[in-house]
Short mmCIF file of C-alpha atoms in Angstrom, two decimals:
data_model
loop_
_atom_site.label_atom_id
_atom_site.label_comp_id
_atom_site.label_asym_id
_atom_site.label_seq_id
_atom_site.Cartn_x
_atom_site.Cartn_y
_atom_site.Cartn_z
CA MET A 5 -22.25 -6.93 -2.46
CA GLN A 6 -23.06 -3.30 -1.78
CA ASP A 7 -20.47 -0.58 -1.21
CA LEU A 8 -20.85 1.69 1.99
CA ASP A 9 -20.68 5.32 2.37
CA ASN A 10 -18.60 5.79 5.48
CA GLN A 11 -19.60 9.40 5.86
CA ASN A 12 -23.34 8.79 6.43
CA GLY A 13 -23.94 5.12 6.38
CA ALA A 14 -25.87 5.04 3.00
CA ILE A 15 -25.81 1.96 0.99
CA LYS A 16 -25.23 2.15 -2.70
CA ASP A 17 -24.43 -0.43 -5.47
CA ILE A 18 -20.86 -1.74 -5.45
CA LYS A 19 -18.72 -0.99 -8.52
CA ILE A 20 -17.01 -4.20 -8.79
CA GLU A 21 -15.55 -4.62 -12.24
CA ASP A 22 -17.91 -6.18 -14.70
CA SER A 23 -15.72 -9.37 -15.63
CA TRP A 24 -15.47 -10.24 -11.95
CA LYS A 25 -19.21 -9.60 -11.32
CA THR A 26 -20.08 -12.10 -14.05
CA VAL A 27 -17.50 -14.82 -12.78
CA LEU A 28 -18.74 -14.35 -9.19
CA ARG A 29 -22.31 -13.90 -9.79
CA ASP A 30 -23.34 -17.04 -7.96
CA GLU A 31 -21.49 -16.20 -4.65
CA PHE A 32 -23.43 -12.81 -4.33
CA SER A 33 -26.73 -14.76 -4.03
CA LYS A 34 -25.47 -17.15 -1.32
CA GLN A 35 -26.51 -17.07 2.22
CA TYR A 36 -22.86 -16.67 3.56
CA PHE A 37 -22.33 -13.61 1.34
CA LYS A 38 -25.72 -12.04 2.44
CA ASP A 39 -24.61 -12.47 6.03
CA LEU A 40 -21.15 -10.97 5.33
CA THR A 41 -22.85 -7.91 3.74
CA ASP A 42 -25.09 -7.41 6.79
CA PHE A 43 -21.84 -7.78 9.10
CA VAL A 44 -19.74 -5.60 7.05
CA ARG A 45 -22.47 -2.82 6.74
CA ASN A 46 -22.84 -2.86 10.49
CA GLU A 47 -19.16 -2.76 11.19
CA TYR A 48 -18.89 0.36 8.86
CA LYS A 49 -21.61 2.13 10.86
CA SER A 50 -20.41 1.24 14.29
CA GLY A 51 -16.72 1.74 14.17
CA VAL A 52 -13.60 2.55 12.12
CA ILE A 53 -12.94 0.07 9.43
CA TYR A 54 -10.32 -0.30 6.74
CA PRO A 55 -10.13 0.24 3.77
CA ALA A 56 -12.36 2.99 2.94
CA PRO A 57 -15.44 1.44 1.49
CA LYS A 58 -14.68 2.51 -2.01
CA ASN A 59 -11.54 0.37 -1.92
CA ILE A 60 -13.01 -2.89 -0.59
CA PHE A 61 -12.94 -4.34 -4.10
CA ARG A 62 -10.13 -2.27 -5.47
CA SER A 63 -7.84 -5.23 -6.39
CA PHE A 64 -10.64 -6.43 -8.72
CA GLU A 65 -11.21 -3.20 -10.20
CA LEU A 66 -7.76 -2.66 -11.26
CA CYS A 67 -7.18 -6.32 -12.30
CA PRO A 68 -10.05 -7.72 -14.43
CA PHE A 69 -10.49 -11.41 -14.54
CA GLN A 70 -9.34 -12.14 -18.04
CA LYS A 71 -6.28 -9.78 -17.73
CA THR A 72 -5.04 -11.39 -14.67
CA LYS A 73 -1.44 -12.74 -15.01
CA VAL A 74 -0.28 -13.15 -11.52
CA VAL A 75 -2.00 -13.63 -8.12
CA ILE A 76 -0.43 -12.61 -4.81
CA ILE A 77 -2.24 -13.69 -1.79
CA GLY A 78 -2.07 -11.84 1.51
CA GLN A 79 -4.00 -12.25 4.70
CA ASP A 80 -6.01 -9.15 5.86
CA PRO A 81 -5.66 -5.34 5.30
CA TYR A 82 -3.43 -3.35 7.40
CA HIS A 83 -5.32 -2.11 10.40
CA GLY A 84 -3.37 1.23 10.99
CA ALA A 85 -4.75 4.61 9.97
CA GLY A 86 -4.12 5.40 6.41
CA GLN A 87 -2.46 2.15 5.33
CA ALA A 88 -5.06 -0.19 3.83
CA ASN A 89 -5.88 0.57 0.20
CA GLY A 90 -7.45 -2.53 -1.00
CA LEU A 91 -4.38 -4.13 -2.43
CA CYS A 92 -2.60 -6.62 -0.25
CA PHE A 93 0.87 -5.68 1.01
CA ALA A 94 0.23 -2.15 -0.47
CA VAL A 95 -0.19 1.10 1.41
CA GLY A 96 -1.60 4.46 0.45
CA GLU A 97 0.32 6.81 -1.52
CA GLY A 98 2.69 8.79 0.67
CA VAL A 99 2.32 6.44 3.58
CA ALA A 100 5.57 4.78 5.38
CA LEU A 101 6.26 1.43 4.03
CA PRO A 102 5.45 -1.40 6.31
CA PRO A 103 8.37 -3.92 6.93
CA SER A 104 7.10 -6.61 4.84
CA LEU A 105 6.60 -4.28 1.92
CA GLN A 106 10.25 -3.05 2.35
CA ASN A 107 11.43 -6.67 2.27
CA ILE A 108 9.38 -7.10 -0.84
CA LEU A 109 11.03 -4.32 -2.57
CA LYS A 110 14.53 -5.42 -1.39
CA GLU A 111 13.95 -8.84 -3.07
CA ILE A 112 12.81 -7.27 -6.30
CA GLU A 113 16.03 -4.99 -6.31
CA ALA A 114 18.32 -8.09 -5.45
CA ASP A 115 16.45 -10.46 -7.93
CA LEU A 116 16.05 -8.09 -10.94
CA GLY A 117 18.82 -5.68 -10.35
CA VAL A 118 16.49 -2.71 -10.66
CA ALA A 119 15.54 -0.09 -8.07
CA PRO A 120 11.92 -0.32 -7.36
CA ALA A 121 9.80 2.74 -6.95
CA LYS A 122 9.75 4.29 -3.47
CA ASP A 123 6.02 4.46 -2.91
CA GLY A 124 3.96 1.59 -1.74
CA ASP A 125 0.59 1.84 -3.61
CA LEU A 126 1.41 -1.04 -6.03
CA SER A 127 -1.50 -0.13 -8.29
CA ARG A 128 1.11 0.09 -10.98
CA TRP A 129 1.35 -3.85 -10.66
CA ALA A 130 -2.36 -4.25 -10.55
CA LYS A 131 -2.80 -2.50 -13.78
CA GLN A 132 -0.49 -4.66 -15.47
CA GLY A 133 -2.42 -8.02 -14.20
CA VAL A 134 -1.29 -8.72 -10.82
CA LEU A 135 -4.24 -9.30 -8.60
CA LEU A 136 -3.30 -8.25 -5.15
CA LEU A 137 -5.82 -10.32 -3.22
CA ASN A 138 -6.27 -10.29 0.60
CA ALA A 139 -8.01 -13.40 2.06
CA THR A 140 -10.18 -10.96 4.17
CA LEU A 141 -11.03 -7.69 2.64
CA THR A 142 -11.88 -5.56 5.61
CA VAL A 143 -10.58 -5.03 9.21
CA ARG A 144 -11.40 -3.15 12.22
CA ALA A 145 -9.12 -0.37 13.05
CA ASN A 146 -6.15 -1.45 15.13
CA ILE A 147 -7.45 -4.93 15.74
CA ALA A 148 -5.58 -7.36 13.30
CA GLY A 149 -7.73 -10.33 11.97
CA SER A 150 -10.92 -8.89 13.49
CA HIS A 151 -13.01 -9.63 10.19
CA GLN A 152 -11.71 -13.19 9.80
CA LYS A 153 -14.22 -16.06 9.70
CA LYS A 154 -17.02 -13.85 8.69
CA GLY A 155 -17.30 -14.99 5.24
CA TRP A 156 -14.43 -13.22 3.34
CA GLU A 157 -12.31 -16.31 3.32
CA GLU A 158 -15.13 -18.31 1.40
CA PHE A 159 -15.49 -15.62 -0.93
CA THR A 160 -11.93 -15.22 -1.84
CA ASP A 161 -11.45 -19.01 -1.78
CA SER A 162 -14.01 -18.87 -4.73
CA VAL A 163 -11.90 -16.24 -6.55
CA ILE A 164 -8.91 -18.60 -6.35
CA GLU A 165 -10.89 -21.62 -7.44
CA LYS A 166 -12.35 -19.48 -10.50
CA LEU A 167 -8.91 -18.37 -11.64
CA SER A 168 -7.54 -21.93 -11.10
CA SER A 169 -10.31 -23.64 -13.12
CA GLU A 170 -11.18 -21.16 -15.87
CA ARG A 171 -7.89 -19.62 -16.63
CA GLU A 172 -4.65 -21.16 -17.75
CA ASN A 173 -0.93 -20.29 -17.28
CA LEU A 174 -1.26 -17.92 -14.22
CA VAL A 175 1.54 -17.54 -11.75
CA PHE A 176 0.29 -17.90 -8.01
CA ILE A 177 2.75 -16.29 -5.46
CA LEU A 178 2.35 -17.82 -1.88
CA TRP A 179 4.29 -16.21 0.83
CA GLY A 180 3.90 -17.84 4.41
CA ASN A 181 1.97 -20.68 5.72
CA TYR A 182 -1.44 -18.96 5.53
CA ALA A 183 -1.12 -18.27 1.74
CA ARG A 184 0.20 -21.72 1.13
CA LYS A 185 -3.06 -23.28 2.88
CA LYS A 186 -5.18 -20.75 0.98
CA GLY A 187 -3.72 -22.03 -2.39
CA GLU A 188 -3.70 -25.76 -1.68
CA LYS A 189 -6.46 -26.39 -4.28
CA ILE A 190 -4.83 -24.47 -7.25
CA ASP A 191 -4.30 -26.78 -10.30
CA ARG A 192 -0.59 -27.08 -10.54
CA GLN A 193 -0.75 -28.82 -13.90
CA LYS A 194 -2.11 -25.75 -15.46
CA HIS A 195 -0.54 -22.95 -13.32
CA LEU A 196 2.88 -21.90 -11.87
CA VAL A 197 2.69 -21.82 -7.98
CA LEU A 198 5.60 -20.23 -6.32
CA GLU A 199 6.04 -20.64 -2.49
CA ALA A 200 8.29 -19.10 0.03
CA GLN A 201 8.42 -17.74 3.83
CA HIS A 202 6.42 -14.70 4.42
CA PRO A 203 8.39 -11.48 3.97
CA SER A 204 7.77 -10.28 7.43
CA PRO A 205 10.92 -9.37 9.33
CA PHE A 206 10.31 -12.49 11.48
CA SER A 207 10.72 -14.91 8.59
CA ALA A 208 12.21 -13.02 5.72
CA TYR A 209 15.72 -14.35 6.19
CA ASN A 210 14.43 -18.01 6.34
CA GLY A 211 13.56 -18.29 2.85
CA PHE A 212 11.96 -15.19 1.42
CA PHE A 213 15.09 -13.39 0.49
CA GLY A 214 16.62 -15.24 -2.31
CA CYS A 215 13.42 -16.75 -3.62
CA LYS A 216 13.58 -14.89 -6.92
CA HIS A 217 9.81 -15.19 -7.48
CA PHE A 218 9.69 -11.99 -9.68
CA SER A 219 12.15 -13.17 -12.23
CA LYS A 220 10.66 -16.58 -11.97
CA ALA A 221 7.23 -15.26 -12.69
CA ASN A 222 8.40 -13.16 -15.56
CA LYS A 223 10.39 -16.15 -17.09
CA PHE A 224 7.21 -18.19 -17.10
CA LEU A 225 5.01 -15.45 -18.62
CA LEU A 226 7.49 -14.66 -21.36
CA GLU A 227 7.87 -18.45 -22.25
CA ARG A 228 4.34 -18.47 -22.78
CA GLY A 229 4.08 -15.16 -24.88
CA LEU A 230 2.23 -13.35 -22.07
CA GLY A 231 4.38 -10.47 -21.49
CA GLU A 232 6.42 -9.85 -18.21
CA ILE A 233 5.35 -7.51 -15.23
CA ASP A 234 7.46 -4.50 -14.69
CA TRP A 235 7.94 -4.94 -10.95
CA ARG A 236 9.64 -1.53 -10.43
#
């Protein structure tokens, strides 16, 4: 795909991380991806779209294919000003924490007995091998789900399929029915799949709190000599 300069509408080559460019090279030549590129380009030209163009593929930039240990699947970026930063559930530095992220950090503290950091950027996780993957990578300002069913889901399905088929001993974390459905084809003989309710305030008390996914993920990784994630 191509990156978009939100200031002047210019097009320039995307700087997606090299290992992902190799793994996903077949996707970039498919018709759906060409149509998606045209759609996203026109959206950035005609309205306010999140995240900033340089951050569309930020989750891949920070977490190369071979360094991925954990995959957390979200739905689409936050649609409020200054929130989306290219990592699912995360927000830009200095931005107030959304309720779901607040609940994620509460569960980390309860599960691991450590006080998590107060900022919501989460790039500290991505740099350790946590792929924070939204199913849809862009959204129109103030319109949730506005870029769904335009091709992003097919692209991110291919990401999950590549990880499932070409890697081993990954941890996939699926919160809520949408993420569960997204992860239906993960090879559970090769990987650990953890499922729970979504951390939203509407469902967190019905199975998210107490799921202990962070300690379970670390136990699985440590048992295989892969090194745990510092979730703070």
